[in-house]
XYZ file of C-alpha atoms in Angstrom:
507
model
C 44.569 30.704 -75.125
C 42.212 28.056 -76.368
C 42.208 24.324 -76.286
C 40.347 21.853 -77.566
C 38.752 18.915 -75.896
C 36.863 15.773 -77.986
C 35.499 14.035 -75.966
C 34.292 11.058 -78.170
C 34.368 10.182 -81.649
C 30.551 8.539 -83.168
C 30.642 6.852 -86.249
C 27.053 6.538 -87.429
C 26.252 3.788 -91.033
C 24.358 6.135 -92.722
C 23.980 3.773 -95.828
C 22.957 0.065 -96.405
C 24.298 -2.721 -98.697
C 22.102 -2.981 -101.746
C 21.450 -6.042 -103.427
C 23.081 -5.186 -106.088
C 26.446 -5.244 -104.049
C 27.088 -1.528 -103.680
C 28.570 -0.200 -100.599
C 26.914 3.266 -99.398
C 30.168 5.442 -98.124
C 30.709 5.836 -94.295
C 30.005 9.045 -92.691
C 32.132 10.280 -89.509
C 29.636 13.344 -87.560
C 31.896 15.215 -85.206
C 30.913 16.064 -82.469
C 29.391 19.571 -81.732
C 31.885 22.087 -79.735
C 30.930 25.575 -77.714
C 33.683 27.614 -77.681
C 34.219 29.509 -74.010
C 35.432 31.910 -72.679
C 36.439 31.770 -69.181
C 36.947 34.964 -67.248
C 36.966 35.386 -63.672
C 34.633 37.941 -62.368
C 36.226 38.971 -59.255
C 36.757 37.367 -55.927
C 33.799 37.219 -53.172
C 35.120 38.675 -49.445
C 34.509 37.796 -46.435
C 31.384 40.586 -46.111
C 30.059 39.256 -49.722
C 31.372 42.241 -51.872
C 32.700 41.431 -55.381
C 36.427 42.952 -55.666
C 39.131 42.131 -58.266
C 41.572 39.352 -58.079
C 44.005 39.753 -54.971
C 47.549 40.057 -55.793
C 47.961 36.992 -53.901
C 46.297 34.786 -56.692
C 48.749 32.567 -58.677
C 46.983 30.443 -60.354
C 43.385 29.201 -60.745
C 42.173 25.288 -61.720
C 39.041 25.096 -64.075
C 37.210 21.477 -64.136
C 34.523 21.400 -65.824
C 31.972 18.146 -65.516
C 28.587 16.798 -66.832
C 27.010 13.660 -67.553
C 27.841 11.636 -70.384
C 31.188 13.789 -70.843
C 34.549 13.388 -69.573
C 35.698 15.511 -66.695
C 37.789 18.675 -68.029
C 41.213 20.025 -65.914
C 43.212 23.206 -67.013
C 45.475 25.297 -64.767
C 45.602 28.798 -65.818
C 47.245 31.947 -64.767
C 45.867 35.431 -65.384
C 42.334 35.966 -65.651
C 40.964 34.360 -68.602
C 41.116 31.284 -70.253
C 39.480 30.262 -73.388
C 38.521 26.231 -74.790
C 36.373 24.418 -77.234
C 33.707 22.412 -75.109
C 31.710 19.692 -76.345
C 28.013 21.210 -76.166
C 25.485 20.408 -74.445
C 23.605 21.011 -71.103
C 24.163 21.287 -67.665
C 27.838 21.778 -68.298
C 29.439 23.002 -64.570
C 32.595 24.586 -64.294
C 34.566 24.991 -60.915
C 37.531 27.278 -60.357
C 39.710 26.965 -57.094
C 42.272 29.702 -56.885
C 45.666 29.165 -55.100
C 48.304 30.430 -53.741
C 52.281 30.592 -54.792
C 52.835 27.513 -52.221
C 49.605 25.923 -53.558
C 47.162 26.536 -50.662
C 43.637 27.266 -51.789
C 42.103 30.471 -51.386
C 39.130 30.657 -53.108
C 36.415 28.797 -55.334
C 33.086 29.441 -57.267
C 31.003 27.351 -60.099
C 28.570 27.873 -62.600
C 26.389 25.537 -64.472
C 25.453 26.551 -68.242
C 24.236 25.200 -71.340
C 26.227 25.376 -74.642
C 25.033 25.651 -77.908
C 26.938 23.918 -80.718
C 28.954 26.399 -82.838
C 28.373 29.394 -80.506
C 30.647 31.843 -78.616
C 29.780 31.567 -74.703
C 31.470 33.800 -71.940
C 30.996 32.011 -68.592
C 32.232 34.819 -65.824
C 32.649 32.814 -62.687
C 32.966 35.357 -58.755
C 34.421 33.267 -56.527
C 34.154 33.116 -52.757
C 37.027 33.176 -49.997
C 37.443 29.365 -48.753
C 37.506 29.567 -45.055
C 41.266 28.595 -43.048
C 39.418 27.940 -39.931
C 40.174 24.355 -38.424
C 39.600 24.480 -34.885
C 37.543 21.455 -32.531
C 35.168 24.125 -31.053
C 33.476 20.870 -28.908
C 34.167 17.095 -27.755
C 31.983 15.227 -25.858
C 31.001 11.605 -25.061
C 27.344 11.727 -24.336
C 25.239 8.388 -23.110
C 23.286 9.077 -25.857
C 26.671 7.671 -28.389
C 27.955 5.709 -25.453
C 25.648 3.737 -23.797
C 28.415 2.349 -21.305
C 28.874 5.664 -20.100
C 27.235 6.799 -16.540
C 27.123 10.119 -17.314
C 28.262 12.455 -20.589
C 31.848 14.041 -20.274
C 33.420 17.479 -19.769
C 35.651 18.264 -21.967
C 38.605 21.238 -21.894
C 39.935 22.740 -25.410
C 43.410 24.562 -25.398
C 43.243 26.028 -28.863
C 46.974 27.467 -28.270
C 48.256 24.049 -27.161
C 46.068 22.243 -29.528
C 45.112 20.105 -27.281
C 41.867 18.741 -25.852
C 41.189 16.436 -22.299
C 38.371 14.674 -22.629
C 36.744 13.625 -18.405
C 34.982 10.537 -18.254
C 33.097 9.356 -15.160
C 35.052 7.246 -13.120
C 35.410 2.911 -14.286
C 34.180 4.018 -18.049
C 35.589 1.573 -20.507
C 37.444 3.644 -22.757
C 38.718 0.770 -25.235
C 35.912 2.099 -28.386
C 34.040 5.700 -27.645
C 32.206 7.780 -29.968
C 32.773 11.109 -29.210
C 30.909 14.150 -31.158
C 33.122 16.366 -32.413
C 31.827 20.020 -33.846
C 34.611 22.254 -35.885
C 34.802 25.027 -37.410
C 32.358 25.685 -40.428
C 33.316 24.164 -43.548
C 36.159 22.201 -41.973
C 35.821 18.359 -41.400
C 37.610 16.074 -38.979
C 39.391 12.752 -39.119
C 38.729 10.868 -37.190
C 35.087 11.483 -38.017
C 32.435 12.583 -35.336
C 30.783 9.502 -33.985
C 33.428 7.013 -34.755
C 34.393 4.572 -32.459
C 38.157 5.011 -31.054
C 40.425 2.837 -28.637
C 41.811 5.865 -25.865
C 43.110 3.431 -23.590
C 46.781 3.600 -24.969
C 47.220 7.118 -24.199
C 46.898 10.662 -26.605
C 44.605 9.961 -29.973
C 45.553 13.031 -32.902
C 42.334 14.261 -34.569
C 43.155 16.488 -37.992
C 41.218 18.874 -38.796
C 40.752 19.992 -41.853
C 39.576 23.672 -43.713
C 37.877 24.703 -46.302
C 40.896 25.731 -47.943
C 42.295 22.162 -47.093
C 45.012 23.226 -44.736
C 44.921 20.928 -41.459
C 45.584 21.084 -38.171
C 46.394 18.644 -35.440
C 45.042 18.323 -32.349
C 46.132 15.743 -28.956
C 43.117 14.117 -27.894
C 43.523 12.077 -24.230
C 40.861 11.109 -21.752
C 40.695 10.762 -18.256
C 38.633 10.831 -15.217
C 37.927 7.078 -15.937
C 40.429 5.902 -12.905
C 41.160 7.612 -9.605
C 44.638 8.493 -8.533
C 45.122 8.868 -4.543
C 48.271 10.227 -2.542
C 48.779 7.921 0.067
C 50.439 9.826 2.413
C 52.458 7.243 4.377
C 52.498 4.069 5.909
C 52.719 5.168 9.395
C 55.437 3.166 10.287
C 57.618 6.062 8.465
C 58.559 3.902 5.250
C 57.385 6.644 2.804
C 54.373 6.913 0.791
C 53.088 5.528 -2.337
C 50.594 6.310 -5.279
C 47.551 4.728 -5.761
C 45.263 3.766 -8.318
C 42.012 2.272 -8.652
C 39.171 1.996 -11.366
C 36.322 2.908 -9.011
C 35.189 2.893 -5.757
C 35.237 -1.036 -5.661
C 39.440 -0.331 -5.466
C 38.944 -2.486 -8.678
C 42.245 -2.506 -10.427
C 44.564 -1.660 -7.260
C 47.658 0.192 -8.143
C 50.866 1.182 -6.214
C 53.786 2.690 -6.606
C 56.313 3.429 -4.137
C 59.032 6.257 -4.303
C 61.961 3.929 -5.603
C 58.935 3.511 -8.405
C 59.042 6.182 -9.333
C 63.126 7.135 -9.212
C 63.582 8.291 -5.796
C 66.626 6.740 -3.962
C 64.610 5.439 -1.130
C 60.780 5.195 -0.194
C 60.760 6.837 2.817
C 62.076 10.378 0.273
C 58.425 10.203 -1.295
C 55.191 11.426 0.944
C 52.709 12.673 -1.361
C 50.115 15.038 -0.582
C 48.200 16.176 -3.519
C 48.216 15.497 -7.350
C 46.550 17.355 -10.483
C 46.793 17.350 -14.138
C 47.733 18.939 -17.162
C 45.622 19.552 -20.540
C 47.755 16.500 -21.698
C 46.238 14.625 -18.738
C 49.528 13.782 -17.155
C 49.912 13.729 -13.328
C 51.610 16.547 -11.068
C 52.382 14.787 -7.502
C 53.353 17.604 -4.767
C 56.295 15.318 -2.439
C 55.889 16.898 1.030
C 59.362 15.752 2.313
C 61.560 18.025 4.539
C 65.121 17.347 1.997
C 63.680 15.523 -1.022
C 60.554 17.875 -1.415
C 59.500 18.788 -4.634
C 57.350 17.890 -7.549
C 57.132 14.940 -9.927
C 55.051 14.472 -13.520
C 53.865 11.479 -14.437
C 52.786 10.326 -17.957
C 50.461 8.125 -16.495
C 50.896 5.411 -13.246
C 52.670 3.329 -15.546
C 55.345 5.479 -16.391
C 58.515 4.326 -15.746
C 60.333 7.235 -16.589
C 58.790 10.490 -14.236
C 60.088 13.993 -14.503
C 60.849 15.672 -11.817
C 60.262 19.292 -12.497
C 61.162 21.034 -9.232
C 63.513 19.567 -6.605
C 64.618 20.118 -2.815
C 62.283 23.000 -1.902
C 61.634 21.028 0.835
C 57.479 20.460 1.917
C 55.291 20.776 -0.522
C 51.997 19.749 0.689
C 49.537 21.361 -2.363
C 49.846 21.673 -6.236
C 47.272 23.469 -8.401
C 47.234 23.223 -12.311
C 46.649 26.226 -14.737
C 45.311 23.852 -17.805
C 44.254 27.299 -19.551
C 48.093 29.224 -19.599
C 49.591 25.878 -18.567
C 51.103 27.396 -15.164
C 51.861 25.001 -12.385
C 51.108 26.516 -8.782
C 52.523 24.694 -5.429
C 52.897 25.606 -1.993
C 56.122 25.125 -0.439
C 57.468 25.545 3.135
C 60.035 28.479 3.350
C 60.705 27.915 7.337
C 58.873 31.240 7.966
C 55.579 30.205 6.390
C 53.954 28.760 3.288
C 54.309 30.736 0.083
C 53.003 29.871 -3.345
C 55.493 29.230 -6.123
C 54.613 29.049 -9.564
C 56.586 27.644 -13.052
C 55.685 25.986 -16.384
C 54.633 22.156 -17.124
C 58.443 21.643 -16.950
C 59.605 23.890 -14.101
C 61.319 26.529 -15.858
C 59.859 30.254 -15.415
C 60.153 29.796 -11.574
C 58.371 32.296 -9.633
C 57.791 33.192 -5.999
C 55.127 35.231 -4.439
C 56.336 37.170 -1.058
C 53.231 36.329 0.861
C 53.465 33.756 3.678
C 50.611 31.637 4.844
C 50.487 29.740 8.288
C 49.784 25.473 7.913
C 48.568 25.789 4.162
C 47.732 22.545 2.986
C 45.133 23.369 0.440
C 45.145 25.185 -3.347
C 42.822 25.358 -6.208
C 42.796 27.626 -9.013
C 39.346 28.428 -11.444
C 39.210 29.227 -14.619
C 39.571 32.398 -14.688
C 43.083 31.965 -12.917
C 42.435 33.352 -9.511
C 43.946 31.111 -6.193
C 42.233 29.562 -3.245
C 44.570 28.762 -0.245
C 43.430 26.611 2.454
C 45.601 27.420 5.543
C 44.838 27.207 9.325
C 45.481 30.442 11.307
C 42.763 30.484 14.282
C 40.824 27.744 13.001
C 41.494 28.142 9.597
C 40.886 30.201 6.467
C 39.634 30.315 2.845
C 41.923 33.158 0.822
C 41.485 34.146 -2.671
C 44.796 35.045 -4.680
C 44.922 37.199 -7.364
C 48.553 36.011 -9.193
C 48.596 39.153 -10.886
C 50.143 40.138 -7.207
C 52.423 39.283 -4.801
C 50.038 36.723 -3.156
C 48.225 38.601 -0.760
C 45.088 37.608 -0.088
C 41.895 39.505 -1.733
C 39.706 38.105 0.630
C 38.691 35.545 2.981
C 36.537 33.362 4.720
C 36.865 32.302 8.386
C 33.841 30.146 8.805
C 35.738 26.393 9.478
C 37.861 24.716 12.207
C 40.092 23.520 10.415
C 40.427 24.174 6.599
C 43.065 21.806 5.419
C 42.177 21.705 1.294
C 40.129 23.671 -1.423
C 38.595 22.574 -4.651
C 37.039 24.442 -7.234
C 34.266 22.925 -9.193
C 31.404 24.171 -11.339
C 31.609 27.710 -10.802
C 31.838 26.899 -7.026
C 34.445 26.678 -4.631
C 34.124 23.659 -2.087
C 35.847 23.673 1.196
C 37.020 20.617 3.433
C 36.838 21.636 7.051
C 39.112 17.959 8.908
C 37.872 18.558 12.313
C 35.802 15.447 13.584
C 33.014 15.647 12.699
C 33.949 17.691 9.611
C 32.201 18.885 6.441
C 32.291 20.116 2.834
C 31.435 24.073 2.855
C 30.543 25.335 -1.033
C 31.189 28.562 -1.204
C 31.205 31.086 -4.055
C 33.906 32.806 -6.046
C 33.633 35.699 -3.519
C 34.216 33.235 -0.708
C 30.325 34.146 0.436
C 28.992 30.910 2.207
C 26.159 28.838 0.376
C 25.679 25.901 2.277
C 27.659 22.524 3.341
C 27.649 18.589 3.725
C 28.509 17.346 7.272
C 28.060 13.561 5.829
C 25.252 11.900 4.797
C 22.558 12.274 7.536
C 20.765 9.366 9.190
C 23.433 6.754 8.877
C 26.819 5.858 10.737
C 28.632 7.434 7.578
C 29.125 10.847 8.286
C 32.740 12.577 7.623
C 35.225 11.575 10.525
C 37.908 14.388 9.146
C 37.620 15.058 5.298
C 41.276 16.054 4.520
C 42.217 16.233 0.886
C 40.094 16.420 -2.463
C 41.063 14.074 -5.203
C 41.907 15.828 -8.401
C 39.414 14.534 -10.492
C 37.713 16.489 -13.656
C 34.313 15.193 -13.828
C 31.470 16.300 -12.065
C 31.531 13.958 -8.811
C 33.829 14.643 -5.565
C 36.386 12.152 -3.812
C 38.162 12.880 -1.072
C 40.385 11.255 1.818
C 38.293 10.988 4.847
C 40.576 9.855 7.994
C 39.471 9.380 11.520
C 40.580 11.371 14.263
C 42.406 8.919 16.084
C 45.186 8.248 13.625
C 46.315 6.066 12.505
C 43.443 4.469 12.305
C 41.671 1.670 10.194
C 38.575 3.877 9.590
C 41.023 6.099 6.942
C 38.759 6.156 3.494
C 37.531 7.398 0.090
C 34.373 8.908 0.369
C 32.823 10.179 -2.841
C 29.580 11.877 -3.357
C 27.449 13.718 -6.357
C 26.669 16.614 -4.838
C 26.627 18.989 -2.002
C 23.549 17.104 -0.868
C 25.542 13.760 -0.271
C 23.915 12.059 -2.757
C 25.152 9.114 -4.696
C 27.458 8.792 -1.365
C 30.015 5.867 -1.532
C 32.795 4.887 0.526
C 35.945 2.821 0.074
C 38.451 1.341 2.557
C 40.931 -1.231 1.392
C 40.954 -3.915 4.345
C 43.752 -3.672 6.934
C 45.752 -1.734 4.176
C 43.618 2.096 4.422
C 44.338 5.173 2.661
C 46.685 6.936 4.902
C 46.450 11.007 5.391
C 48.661 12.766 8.317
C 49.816 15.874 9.511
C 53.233 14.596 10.857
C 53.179 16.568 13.568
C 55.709 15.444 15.523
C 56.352 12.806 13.016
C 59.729 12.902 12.526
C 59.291 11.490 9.137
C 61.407 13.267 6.919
């Protein structure tokens, strides 16, 4: 087919008025057209060989631009297309091919000059546009955030399409930049480096391909607060949540279990939390009837889930964030097994092997398990829960192991005898070295019980004296294995509270 495109029409006085009176006549010059012929060469793949035209092809767009001329559009099908072109030089022409449901699958250019009156055949190969959106990195770095203390970690669940983004604890996260790569020849919205609010919970980022197909993706950050299970009040009125912005207790938080839809308080003692790629919190209720767990949105949600119910203690909870499992130990009268199911409870699962006094789980990244329990002392076991739950191996080097955390390829140990200590360990459970407090000064561990579940790179735990209960019951946080950066935080007459119960008679 051909068409024909004027672009303008110059009328040029190519006489003058003589004196006489005569009038020279007026001239009209049309313009000067190329006639072209469009074909499309063949299609580019993805290992650079020319081919022909995939079946797949229904259509192809031709614009054709260049200065001082009016942009050209003309949707074609077949392979060929021919049109009348105002010469000139520098003339570009773009083709995008597409799809039957309009999707774009490929596009190429070429920039000629045309000669007035002449026959030109432009032949066009065209490459494959790439359908690759995915958010390959997020990060905060000090660099973009100067409020920051230190730059984030970030985990990406391509499957869920989902990414949590771990602050350091008290950052303001009311307007950070993150830098965002993606996928080659994809772009992202919002853009890397702009400033966004994350305080109000999950920010979508669309990402968007070559081919201009998009793809969503949850963005929510935490790390920036610390979220404590406060065991009991020892008077036997139940536990409660806490949170705090740092170790200040800036921002003090509570919630008791009517908060949080239990009947009464004293039905809520919680022992550990964790969290999901969608940041939200898993609280592991270690009560004899009422035991169970229950997910949080955040501490202010007024609505919690509870996704397991009246399996009676369950002291330890351990999040899969990479094939969103949820792992928990629960009291089965003859022993402690571990129990597994999905973010909402269904897929329940549990593995025969029973543990004595296990109080402790973490899980890495490569999905293997590390129980805490106290047989003789007490015991480090690594769980493959490709199994039944037996243990692979184990380490027998503390008095009392009572939790586990896994952190930076390592695996950290919290012995609660007084004095206590952190042992690091490695995957294999070989020992590396440990923390017995902070040497030189009255703050050394009195009985370092449970880890707080937070992502970025520091450690927290609940450090409670031996004579409980007992005012001296704290946060004690550190960088590092070498105690550095140590900090400690008790909240008046009011302490974090972390107990046994034995003998309690508190459920």
């Amino acid at each position: 087919m051909k068409r024909f495109y004027t672009v303008s029409v110059f009328l040029f006085i190519v006489g003058v008025v003589l004196l006489s009176g005569c009038r020279s006549p007026i001239s009209v010059v049309e313009p000067a057209f190329t006639t072209v012929h469009i074909d499309v060469g063949g299609i580019t793949d993805s290992r650079g060989v020319a081919r022909a035209v995939p079946q797949n092809v229904a259509s192809f767009k031709l614009t054709i631009t260049a200065e001082g001329m009016d942009t050209i559009e003309e949707t074609f099908t077949g392979s060929s297309v021919t049109l009348e072109v105002l010469a000139g030089s520098a003339r570009t022409f773009t083709l995008i091919a597409y799809d039957s449901g309009g999707v774009k699958l490929y596009s190429g250019s070429k920039t000629v000059d045309l000669v007035a009156g002449e026959d030109t055949a432009v032949k066009i190969v065209m490459a494959l546009l790439s359908a690759d959106k995915a958010i390959l990195s997020f990060d905060f770095t000090t660099q973009n955030n100067p409020g920051l203390s230190d730059d984030s970690e970030s985990i990406i669940h391509d499957g869920l399409k989902a990414v949590l983004a771990v602050v350091p604890l008290g950052s303001n996260i009311t307007s950070l930049k993150p830098t965002i790569t993606v996928s080659a020849g994809a772009t992202v919205s919002p853009e890397s480096g702009e400033a966004v609010d994350f305080s109000a919970g999950a920010v979508t980022y669309t990402v968007t391909a070559e081919n201009e197909t998009t793809q969503e993706y949850t963005v929510n950050v935490t790390g920036n607060r610390l979220v404590v299970p406060d065991a009991t009040y020892y008077s036997g009125s139940g536990g409660r949540i806490v949170q705090i912005n740092d170790m200040t207790g800036g921002g003090w938080t509570a919630r008791d279990g009517t908060d949080l839809g239990l009947s009464v308080d004293s039905d809520f003692i919680p022992y550990d939390v964790d969290y999901d790629i969608y940041g939200r919190i898993y609280i592991a209720n270690y009560h004899g009837t009422s035991g169970g767990i229950l997910r949080l949105n955040s501490l202010d949600d007024t609505s919690p889930t509870t996704i397991v119910s009246d399996v009676g203690l369950v002291p330890a909870i351990a999040v899969d964030r990479v094939n969103s499992r949820v792992y928990y130990l629960a009291d089965k009268g003859s022993g402690y097994q571990i129990n597994r199911c999905d973010y909402d409870g269904g897929s329940g699962y549990t593995f025969e092997y029973n543990f004595y006094d296990a109080y402790g789980l973490a899980i890495d990244e490569e999905g293997m398990l590390y129980v805490a329990s106290s047989p003789d002392g007490g015991a480090i076991d690594k769980i493959d829960p490709s199994g039944e739950g037996s243990p692979l191996l184990e380490y027998w080097g503390l008095n009392n192991a009572w939790d586990v955390l896994y952190k930076s390829t390592y695996i950290y140990a919290a012995d609660a005898s007084s004095p206590g200590k952190v042992v690091r360990l490695t995957k294999d459970l070989a020992y590396v070295d440990e923390l017995a407090g902070k040497p030189g000064v009255e703050d050394d561990f009195h009985g370092p019980h449970r880890f707080l579940a937070v992502l970025n790179k520091k450690f927290y735990l609940i450090d409670e004296d031996e004579n409980e209960p007992d005012i001296n019951n704290r946060l004690v946080s550190f960088d590092d294995i070498t105690g550095s950066g140590w900090k400690t935080y008790q909240n008046g007459d009011d302490p974090f509270s972390f107990f046994n119960y034995y003998g309690g008679g508190l459920y």
